[in-house]
XYZ file of C-alpha atoms in Angstrom:
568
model
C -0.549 97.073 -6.245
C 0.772 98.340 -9.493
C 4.714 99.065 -9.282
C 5.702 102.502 -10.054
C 7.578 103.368 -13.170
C 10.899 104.077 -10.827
C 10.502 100.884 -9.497
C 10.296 99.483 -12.898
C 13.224 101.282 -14.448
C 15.421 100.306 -11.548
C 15.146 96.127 -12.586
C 15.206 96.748 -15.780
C 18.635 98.156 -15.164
C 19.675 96.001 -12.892
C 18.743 93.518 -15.203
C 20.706 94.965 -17.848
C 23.705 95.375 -15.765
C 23.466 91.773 -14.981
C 23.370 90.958 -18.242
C 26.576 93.254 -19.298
C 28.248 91.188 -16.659
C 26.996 87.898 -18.336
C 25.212 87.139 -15.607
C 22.344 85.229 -17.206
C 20.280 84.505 -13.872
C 20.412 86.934 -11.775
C 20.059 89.382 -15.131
C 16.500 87.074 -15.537
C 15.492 87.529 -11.793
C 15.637 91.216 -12.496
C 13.419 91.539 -15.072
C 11.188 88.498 -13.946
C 10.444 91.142 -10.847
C 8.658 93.377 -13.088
C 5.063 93.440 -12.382
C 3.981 94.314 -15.543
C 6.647 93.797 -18.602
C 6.154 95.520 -21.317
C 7.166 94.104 -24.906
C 10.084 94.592 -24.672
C 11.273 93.343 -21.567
C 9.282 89.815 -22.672
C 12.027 89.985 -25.615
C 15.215 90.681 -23.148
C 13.592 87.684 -21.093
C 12.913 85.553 -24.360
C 17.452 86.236 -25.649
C 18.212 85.182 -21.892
C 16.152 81.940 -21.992
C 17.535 81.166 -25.334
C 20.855 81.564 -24.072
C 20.338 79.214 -21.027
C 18.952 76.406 -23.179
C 15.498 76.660 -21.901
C 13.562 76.640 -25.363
C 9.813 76.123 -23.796
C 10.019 79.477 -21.480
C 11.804 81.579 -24.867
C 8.704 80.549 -26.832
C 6.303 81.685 -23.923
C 7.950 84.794 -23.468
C 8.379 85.389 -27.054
C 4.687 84.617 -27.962
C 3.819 87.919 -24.676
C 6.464 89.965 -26.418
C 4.394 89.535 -29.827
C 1.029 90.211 -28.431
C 1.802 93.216 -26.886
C 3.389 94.443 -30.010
C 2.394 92.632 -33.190
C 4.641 94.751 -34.674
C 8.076 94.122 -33.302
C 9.858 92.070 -36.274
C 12.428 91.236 -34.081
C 10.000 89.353 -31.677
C 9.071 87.362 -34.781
C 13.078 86.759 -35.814
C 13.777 85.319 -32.357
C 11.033 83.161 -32.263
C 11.759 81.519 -35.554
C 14.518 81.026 -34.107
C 13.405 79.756 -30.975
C 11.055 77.163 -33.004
C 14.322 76.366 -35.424
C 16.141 74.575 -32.311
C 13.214 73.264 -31.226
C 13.499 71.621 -35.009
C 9.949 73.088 -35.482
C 10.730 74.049 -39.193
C 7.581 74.648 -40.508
C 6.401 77.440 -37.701
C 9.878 78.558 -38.026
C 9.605 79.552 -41.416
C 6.042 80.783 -40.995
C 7.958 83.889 -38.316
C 10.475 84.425 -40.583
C 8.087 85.017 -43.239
C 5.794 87.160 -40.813
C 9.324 89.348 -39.711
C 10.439 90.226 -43.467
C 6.528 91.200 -43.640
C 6.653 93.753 -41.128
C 9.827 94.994 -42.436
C 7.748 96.679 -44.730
C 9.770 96.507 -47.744
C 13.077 98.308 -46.142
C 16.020 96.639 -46.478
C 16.815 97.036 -42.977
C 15.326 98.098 -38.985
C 17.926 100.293 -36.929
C 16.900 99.650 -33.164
C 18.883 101.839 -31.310
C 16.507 104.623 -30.910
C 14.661 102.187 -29.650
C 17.134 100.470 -26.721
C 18.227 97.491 -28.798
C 21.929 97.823 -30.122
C 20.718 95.775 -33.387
C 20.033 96.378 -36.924
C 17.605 93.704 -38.619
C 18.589 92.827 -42.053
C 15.889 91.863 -44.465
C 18.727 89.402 -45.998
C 19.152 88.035 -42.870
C 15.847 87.202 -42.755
C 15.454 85.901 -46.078
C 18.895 83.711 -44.879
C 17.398 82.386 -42.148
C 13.870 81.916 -44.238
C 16.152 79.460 -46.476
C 17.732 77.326 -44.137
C 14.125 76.339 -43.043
C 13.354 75.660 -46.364
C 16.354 73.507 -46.423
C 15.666 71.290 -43.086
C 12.210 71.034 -45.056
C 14.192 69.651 -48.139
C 12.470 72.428 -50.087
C 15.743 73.329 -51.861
C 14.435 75.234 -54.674
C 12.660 77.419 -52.452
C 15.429 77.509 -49.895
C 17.399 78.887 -53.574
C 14.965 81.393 -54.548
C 15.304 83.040 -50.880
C 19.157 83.289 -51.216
C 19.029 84.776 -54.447
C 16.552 87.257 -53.089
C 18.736 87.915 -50.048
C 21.947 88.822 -52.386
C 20.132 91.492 -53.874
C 19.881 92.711 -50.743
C 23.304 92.529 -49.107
C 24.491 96.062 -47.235
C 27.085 94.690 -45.459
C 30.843 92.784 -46.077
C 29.510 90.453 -42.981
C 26.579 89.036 -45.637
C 29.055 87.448 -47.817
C 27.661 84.271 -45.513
C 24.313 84.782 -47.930
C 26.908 83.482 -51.150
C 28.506 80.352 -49.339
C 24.737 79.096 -48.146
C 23.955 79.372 -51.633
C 26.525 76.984 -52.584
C 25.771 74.454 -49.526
C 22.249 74.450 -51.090
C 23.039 73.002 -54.389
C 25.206 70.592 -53.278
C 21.515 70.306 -50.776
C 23.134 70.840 -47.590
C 22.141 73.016 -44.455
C 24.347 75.535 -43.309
C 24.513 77.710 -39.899
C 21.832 80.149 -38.459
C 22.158 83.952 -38.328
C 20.968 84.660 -34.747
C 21.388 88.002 -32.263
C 24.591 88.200 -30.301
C 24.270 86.889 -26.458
C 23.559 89.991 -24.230
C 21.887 91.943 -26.875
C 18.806 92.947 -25.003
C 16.347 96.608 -24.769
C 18.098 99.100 -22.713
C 16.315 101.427 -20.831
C 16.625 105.063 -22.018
C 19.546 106.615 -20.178
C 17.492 110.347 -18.988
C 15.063 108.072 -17.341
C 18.371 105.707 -15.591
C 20.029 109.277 -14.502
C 16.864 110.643 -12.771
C 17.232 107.501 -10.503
C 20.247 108.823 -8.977
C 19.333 111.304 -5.482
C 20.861 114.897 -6.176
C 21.921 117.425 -3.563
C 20.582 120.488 -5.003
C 21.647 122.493 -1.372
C 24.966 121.184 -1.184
C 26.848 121.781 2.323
C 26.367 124.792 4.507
C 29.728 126.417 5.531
C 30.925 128.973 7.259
C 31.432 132.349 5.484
C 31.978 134.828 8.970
C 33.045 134.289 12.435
C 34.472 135.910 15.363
C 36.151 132.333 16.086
C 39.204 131.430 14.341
C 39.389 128.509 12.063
C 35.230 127.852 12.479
C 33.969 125.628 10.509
C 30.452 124.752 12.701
C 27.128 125.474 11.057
C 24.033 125.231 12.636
C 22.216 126.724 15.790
C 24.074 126.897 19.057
C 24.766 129.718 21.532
C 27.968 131.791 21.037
C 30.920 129.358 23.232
C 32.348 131.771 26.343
C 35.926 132.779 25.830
C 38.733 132.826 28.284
C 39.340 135.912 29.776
C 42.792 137.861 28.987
C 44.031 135.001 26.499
C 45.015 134.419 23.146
C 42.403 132.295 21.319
C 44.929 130.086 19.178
C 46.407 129.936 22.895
C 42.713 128.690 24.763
C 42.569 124.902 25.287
C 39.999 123.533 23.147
C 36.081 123.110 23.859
C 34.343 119.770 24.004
C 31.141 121.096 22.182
C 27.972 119.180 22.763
C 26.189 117.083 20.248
C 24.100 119.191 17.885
C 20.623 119.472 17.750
C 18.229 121.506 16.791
C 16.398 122.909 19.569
C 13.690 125.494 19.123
C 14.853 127.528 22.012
C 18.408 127.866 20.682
C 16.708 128.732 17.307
C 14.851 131.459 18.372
C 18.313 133.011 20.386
C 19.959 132.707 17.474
C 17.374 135.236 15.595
C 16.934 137.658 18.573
C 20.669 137.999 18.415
C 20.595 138.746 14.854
C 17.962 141.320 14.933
C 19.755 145.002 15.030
C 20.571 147.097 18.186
C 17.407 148.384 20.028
C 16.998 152.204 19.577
C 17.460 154.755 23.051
C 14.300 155.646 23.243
C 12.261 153.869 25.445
C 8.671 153.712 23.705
C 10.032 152.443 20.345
C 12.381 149.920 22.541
C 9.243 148.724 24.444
C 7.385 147.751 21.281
C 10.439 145.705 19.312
C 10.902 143.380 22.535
C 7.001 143.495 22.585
C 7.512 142.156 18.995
C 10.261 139.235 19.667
C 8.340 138.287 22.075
C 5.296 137.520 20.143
C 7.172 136.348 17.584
C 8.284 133.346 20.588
C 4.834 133.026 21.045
C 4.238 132.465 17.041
C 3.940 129.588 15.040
C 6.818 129.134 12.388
C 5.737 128.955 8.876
C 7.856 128.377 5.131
C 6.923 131.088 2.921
C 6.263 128.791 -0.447
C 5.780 131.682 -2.792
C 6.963 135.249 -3.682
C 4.101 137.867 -2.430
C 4.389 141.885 -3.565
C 3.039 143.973 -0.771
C 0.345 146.405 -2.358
C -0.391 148.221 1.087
C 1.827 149.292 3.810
C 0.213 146.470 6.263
C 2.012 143.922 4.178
C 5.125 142.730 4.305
C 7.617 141.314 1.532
C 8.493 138.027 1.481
C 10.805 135.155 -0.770
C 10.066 131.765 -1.082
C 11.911 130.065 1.889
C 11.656 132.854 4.423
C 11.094 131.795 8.336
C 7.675 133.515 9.537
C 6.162 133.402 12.403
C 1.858 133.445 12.637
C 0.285 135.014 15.311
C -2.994 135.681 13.841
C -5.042 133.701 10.918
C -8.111 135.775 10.129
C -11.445 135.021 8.791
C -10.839 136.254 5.173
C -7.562 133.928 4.570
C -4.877 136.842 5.685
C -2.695 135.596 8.298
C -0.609 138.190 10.645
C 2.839 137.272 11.358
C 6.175 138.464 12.333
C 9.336 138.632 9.437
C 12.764 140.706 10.610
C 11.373 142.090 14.109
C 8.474 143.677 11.508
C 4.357 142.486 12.131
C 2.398 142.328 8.959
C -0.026 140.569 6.378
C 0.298 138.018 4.453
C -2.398 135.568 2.324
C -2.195 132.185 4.630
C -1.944 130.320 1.615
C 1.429 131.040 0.689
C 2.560 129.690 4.129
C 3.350 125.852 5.095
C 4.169 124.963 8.858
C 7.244 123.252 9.551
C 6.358 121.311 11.939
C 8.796 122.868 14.791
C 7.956 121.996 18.376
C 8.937 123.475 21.748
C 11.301 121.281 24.020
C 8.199 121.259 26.293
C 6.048 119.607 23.903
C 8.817 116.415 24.297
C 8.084 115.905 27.617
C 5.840 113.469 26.885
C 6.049 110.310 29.319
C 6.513 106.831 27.543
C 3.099 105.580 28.002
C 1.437 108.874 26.460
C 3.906 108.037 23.263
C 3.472 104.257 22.933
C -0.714 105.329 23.024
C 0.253 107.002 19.737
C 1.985 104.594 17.968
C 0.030 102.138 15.950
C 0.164 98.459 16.649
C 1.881 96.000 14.517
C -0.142 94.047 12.072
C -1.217 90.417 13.031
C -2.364 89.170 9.695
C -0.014 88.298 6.616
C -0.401 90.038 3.499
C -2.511 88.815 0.487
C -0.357 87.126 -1.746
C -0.964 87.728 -5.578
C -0.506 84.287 -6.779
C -0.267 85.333 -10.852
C 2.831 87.498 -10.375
C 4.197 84.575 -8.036
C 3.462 81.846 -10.612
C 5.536 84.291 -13.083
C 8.182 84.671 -10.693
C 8.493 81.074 -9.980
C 8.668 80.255 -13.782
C 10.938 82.925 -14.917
C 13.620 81.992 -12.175
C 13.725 78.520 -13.078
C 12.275 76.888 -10.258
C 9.439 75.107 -11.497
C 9.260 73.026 -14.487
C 7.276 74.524 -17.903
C 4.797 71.243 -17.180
C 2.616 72.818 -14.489
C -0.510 71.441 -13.296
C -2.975 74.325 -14.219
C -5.541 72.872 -11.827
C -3.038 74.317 -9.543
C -2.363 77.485 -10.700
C -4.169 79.146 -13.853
C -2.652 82.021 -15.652
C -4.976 85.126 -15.636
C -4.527 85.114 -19.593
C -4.207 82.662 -22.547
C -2.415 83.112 -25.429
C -3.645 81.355 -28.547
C -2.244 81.021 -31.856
C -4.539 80.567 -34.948
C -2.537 79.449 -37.846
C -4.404 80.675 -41.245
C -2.843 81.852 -44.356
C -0.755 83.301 -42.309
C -0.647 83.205 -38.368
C -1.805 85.250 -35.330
C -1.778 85.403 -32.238
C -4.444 86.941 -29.759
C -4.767 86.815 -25.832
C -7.729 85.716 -24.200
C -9.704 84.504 -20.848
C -9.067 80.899 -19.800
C -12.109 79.352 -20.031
C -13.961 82.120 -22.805
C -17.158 80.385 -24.638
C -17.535 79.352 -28.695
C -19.151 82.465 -29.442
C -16.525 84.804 -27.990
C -13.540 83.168 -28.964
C -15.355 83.271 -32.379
C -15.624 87.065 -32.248
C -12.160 87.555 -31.157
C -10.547 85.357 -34.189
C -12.773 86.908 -36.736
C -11.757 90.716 -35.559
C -8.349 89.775 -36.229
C -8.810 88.099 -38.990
C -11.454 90.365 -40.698
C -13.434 87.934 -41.730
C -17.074 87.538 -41.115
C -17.871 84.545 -38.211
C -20.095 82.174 -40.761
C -17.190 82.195 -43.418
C -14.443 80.600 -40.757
C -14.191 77.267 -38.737
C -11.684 76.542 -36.052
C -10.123 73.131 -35.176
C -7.730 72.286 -32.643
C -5.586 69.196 -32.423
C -6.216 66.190 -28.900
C -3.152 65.022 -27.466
C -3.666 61.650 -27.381
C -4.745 60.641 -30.887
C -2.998 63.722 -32.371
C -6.403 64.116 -34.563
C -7.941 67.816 -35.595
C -11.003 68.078 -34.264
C -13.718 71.160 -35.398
C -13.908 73.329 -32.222
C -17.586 73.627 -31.047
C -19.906 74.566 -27.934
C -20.313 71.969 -26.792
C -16.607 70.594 -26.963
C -14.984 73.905 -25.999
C -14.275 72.457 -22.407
C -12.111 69.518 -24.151
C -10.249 72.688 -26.448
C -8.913 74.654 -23.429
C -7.398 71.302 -21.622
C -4.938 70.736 -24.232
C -3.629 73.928 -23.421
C -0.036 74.117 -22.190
C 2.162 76.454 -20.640
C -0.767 78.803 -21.182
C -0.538 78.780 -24.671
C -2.911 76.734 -27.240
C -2.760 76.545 -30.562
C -6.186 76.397 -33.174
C -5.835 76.190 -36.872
C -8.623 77.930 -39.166
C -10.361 77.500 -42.118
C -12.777 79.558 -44.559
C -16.198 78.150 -45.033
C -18.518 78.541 -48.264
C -22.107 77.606 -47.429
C -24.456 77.994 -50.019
C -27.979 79.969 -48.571
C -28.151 80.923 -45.346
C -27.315 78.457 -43.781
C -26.446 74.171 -44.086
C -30.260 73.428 -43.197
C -31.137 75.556 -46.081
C -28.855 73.741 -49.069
C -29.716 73.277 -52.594
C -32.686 70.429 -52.687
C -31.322 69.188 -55.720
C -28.575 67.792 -53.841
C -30.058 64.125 -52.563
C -29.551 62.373 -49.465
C -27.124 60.040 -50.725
C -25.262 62.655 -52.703
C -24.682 64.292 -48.695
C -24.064 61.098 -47.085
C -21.235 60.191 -50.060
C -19.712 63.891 -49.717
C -19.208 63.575 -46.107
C -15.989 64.780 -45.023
C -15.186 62.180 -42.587
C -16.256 59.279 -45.337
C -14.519 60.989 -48.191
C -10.970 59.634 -49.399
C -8.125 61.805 -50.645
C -8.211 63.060 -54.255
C -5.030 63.722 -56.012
C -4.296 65.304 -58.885
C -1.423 66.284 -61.568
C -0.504 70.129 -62.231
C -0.037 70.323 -66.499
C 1.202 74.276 -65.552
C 3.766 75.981 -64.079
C 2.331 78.285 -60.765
C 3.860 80.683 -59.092
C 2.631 82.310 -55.937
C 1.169 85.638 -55.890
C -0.252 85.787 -52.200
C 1.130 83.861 -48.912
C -1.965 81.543 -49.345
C -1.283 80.575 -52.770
C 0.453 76.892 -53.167
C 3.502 76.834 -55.737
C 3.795 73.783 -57.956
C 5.906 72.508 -61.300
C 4.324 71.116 -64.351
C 4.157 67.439 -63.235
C 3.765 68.039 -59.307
C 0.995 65.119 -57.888
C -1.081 67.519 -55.358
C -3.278 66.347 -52.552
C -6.892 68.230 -52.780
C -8.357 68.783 -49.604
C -10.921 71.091 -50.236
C -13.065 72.537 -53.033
C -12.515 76.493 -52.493
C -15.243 77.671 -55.518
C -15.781 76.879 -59.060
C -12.890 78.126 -59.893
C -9.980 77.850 -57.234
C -9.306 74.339 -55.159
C -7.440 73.902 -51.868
C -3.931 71.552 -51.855
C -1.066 70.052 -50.732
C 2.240 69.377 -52.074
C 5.850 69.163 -51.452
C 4.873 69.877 -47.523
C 2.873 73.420 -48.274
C -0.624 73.706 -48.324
C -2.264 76.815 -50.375
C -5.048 77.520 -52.619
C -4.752 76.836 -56.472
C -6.434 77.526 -59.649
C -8.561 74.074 -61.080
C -7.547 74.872 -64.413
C -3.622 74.733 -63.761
C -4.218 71.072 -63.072
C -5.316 68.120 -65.180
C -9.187 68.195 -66.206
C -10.976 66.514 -63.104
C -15.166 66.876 -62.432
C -14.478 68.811 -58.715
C -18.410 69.474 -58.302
C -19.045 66.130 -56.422
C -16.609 67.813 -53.471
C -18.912 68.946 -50.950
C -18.349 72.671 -49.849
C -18.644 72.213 -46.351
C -14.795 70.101 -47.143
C -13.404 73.290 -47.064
C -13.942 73.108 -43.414
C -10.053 70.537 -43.371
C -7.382 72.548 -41.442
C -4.737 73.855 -43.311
């Protein structure tokens, strides 16, 4: 069953509450109860993990927050930061990167409107981006990003960006900006107020009485008064317990009704009318109705009627003030009053009516369990997915840049495929995907045949893939050039080929997030040839695509193409 949206708003501010309170666990269990979280309750869980210590579960939650909303720049801020104390620089710097990218070129993302008491700083970003590139001993990069991130200062507070700047020419690290413990989504307070039960009657009271000092409201006979005595003087009256009894109801009206007239024809025909109006059925006018004839009556919404009569053609007769008329039946609703005789119904006949128990459990719903049971701590992130298998899969594909998608446990080559290249935009023959075994720690090209081997070293339902863009020339491999010889393929093999270095004679500078930066003098790895014109290499811990002629004069055209397959 899906929980309702009340039910949904209620955890999420207990959870909230809890967290006010510092509460950290029972703030978690709150929002861990939630069926279906939303983004950003995966980000409140995410801040509360970090804050307990548990750095596994922060980068699970983190990576749902991010899929349902791949634009939440936040999500990416906390999860570089997540991956920073996990001393996972290098994916650390890749969601910094990723969360000044979706800042869009402001200098800065207000979330209040939003729930979050926070304002992103794009020089907090670039701060953060630095220190990565410090812990990677990239110090001139590390530079570059703090003189970026003073340009961009708005606040006294950022005067931190001018002292890392000085710890990183003397090359040493300095501390990490990160969100203040408790900050968390808040549920929007119109939708917290409706939660609350209002009283829209109020009390009834007594406005008129013939008994002094009165305050009883309901339906009960008048109480008989002593004869020839004061009535501040009379003892007082043990009243029975109130209830609502038809009988006294319907006493009540008849003594309401005004004083018969003399005459005896006219007298005979309004007790001939209260006593139909016994025999009725009592009905809630819903709606307002305008007689148009004088066989209708008036009537507000709330009046007590009384049916006698529903006819054919939907008008109902009933009985309204001691007065018989029309009315259309569907502006009636019975409410459900029942003679004291209908009660006298023996215990059998009742216990015949009621329903009996239910001898089987429930079903349990063992993916909202398994969430439960993870989110509160009590199992460990190393589960045995033969066990228990999450419903989804999230997998991260690091390209030029990284992504992540949600899939199918289990979902075949061709799928998967078609997934990656739809959020990639790239066409399925120009991209490979590898993945990386657990015990040798080798990439290995993800095939059909091998995909069963791919989703087992999955963990914590997460796997990561890394992909690659493909040149083939023709159609297809089985269709190469034929003036490329059988030893020339065997030679070119990528798993016989050595390294090839080479030495940059230029200065580059990145354009793009896949180009790779380099100094005159650099020594660069080449892992794959790209085109005629543009190689693929690594140096100083990047890897990025270059241009052949910033480097010193080298014959590339013995580098296969299919190369360009190596993981990045």
């Amino acid at each position: 069953l899906t929980m309702s949206l009340v039910e949904t708003i209620k955890l999420w501010d207990e959870g909230v509450a809890a967290a006010d309170m510092k509460d950290w666990g029972k703030a978690l269990a709150s929002f861990s109860a939630i069926q279906e979280p939303n983004s950003k309750i995966f980000f409140n869980m995410g801040c509360l993990y970090l804050i307990l210590g548990k750095l596994d579960q922060a980068e699970w939650v983190f990576d749902n927050s991010i899929a349902k909303d791949e634009h939440l720049a936040v999500a990416f801020f906390q999860r570089g930061i997540t991956f920073y104390k996990m001393e996972k620089y290098e994916e650390a710097l890749r969601d910094f990167e990723e969360s000044f990218n979706q800042l869009r070129g402001n200098q800065l993302i207000d979330y209040k409107i939003l729930g979050l008491r926070y304002k992103l700083y794009a020089c907090e970003v670039l701060y953060n981006g630095a220190l990565a590139h410090a812990q990677l001993k990239n110090w001139r990069r590390a530079e570059e990003n703090l003189v970026k991130a003073q340009q961009l200062k708005m606040e006294p507070r950022h005067s931190n960006v001018d002292h890392a700047l000085e710890a990183v020419k003397k090359e040493k690290v300095f501390k990490a900006v990160e969100l203040p413990p408790g900050n968390i989504f808040r549920p929007k307070q119109q939708h917290v107020a409706q939660l609350e039960k209002k009283d829209y009657l109020g009390k009834a009271k007594v406005v008129a009485s013939i008994v002094d000092k009165d305050e009883f409201s309901g339906f009960a006979p008048l109480q008989p008064q002593i004869p020839h005595c004061d009535i501040k003087e009379a003892a007082p009256q043990i009243k029975a317990p109130e209830k609502l009894h038809l009988g006294s109801f319907f006493f009540f009206f008849f003594l309401l009704l005004p004083p018969f007239p003399t005459t005896t024809t006219t007298t005979t025909t309004t007790i001939s009318n209260h006593q139909r109006a016994l025999e009725g059925i009592p009905h809630q006018v819903l709606y307002e109705f305008v007689p148009e004839t004088s066989k209708e009556l008036t009537l507000m919404p709330g009046n007590i009627v009384f049916l006698l009569e529903k006819g054919k053609d939907n008008w109902a007769t009933v009985v309204f003030n001691g007065k018989q008329g029309l009315v259309p039946y569907n502006y009636l609703e019975s409410i459900g009053l029942k003679k004291s005789s209908d009660h006298l119904q023996t215990q059998e006949e009742k216990d015949e009516n009621i329903p009996p128990l239910p001898s089987l459990p429930p079903p349990e719903r063992p993916s909202h369990l398994y969430l439960q049971a993870l989110y509160s701590g009590s199992i460990e992130v190393t589960i045995n997915r033969s066990k228990s298998t999450p419903l989804w899969y999230i997998v991260k594909v690091h390209f030029s840049y990284t992504i992540v998608v949600r899939v199918k446990p289990g979902l075949g080559y061709d799928d998967l495929m078609e997934v990656v290249c739809k959020k990639l935009q790239q066409p399925k023959e120009k991209i490979s995907l590898s993945y990386r075994q657990k015990e040798s720690g080798e990439l290995f090209p993800v095939t059909e045949a091998d995909m069963k081997s791919m989703w087992n070293q999955a963990k914590n339902g997460c796997l990561t893939v890394w992909c690659s863009t493909v040149e083939v020339r023709g159609q297809d491999r089985e269709h190469c050039s034929p003036d490329l010889t059988e030893g020339e393929d065997k030679e070119n093999s990528p798993g016989q080929k050595s390294d090839t270095y080479v030495t940059a004679i230029f200065n580059y500078q990145s354009t793009a997030p896949e180009d790779l930066e380099f100094q005159e003098g650099d020594l660069i790895t080449v892992l794959s040839k790209v085109n005629e014109d543009w190689l693929e290499g690594q140096c100083n811990g990047r890897v990025g695509v270059f241009p052949a002629s910033f480097v010193k004069d080298k014959d590339f055209t013995h580098m296969s193409l299919e190369s360009s397959t190596k993981v990045v």
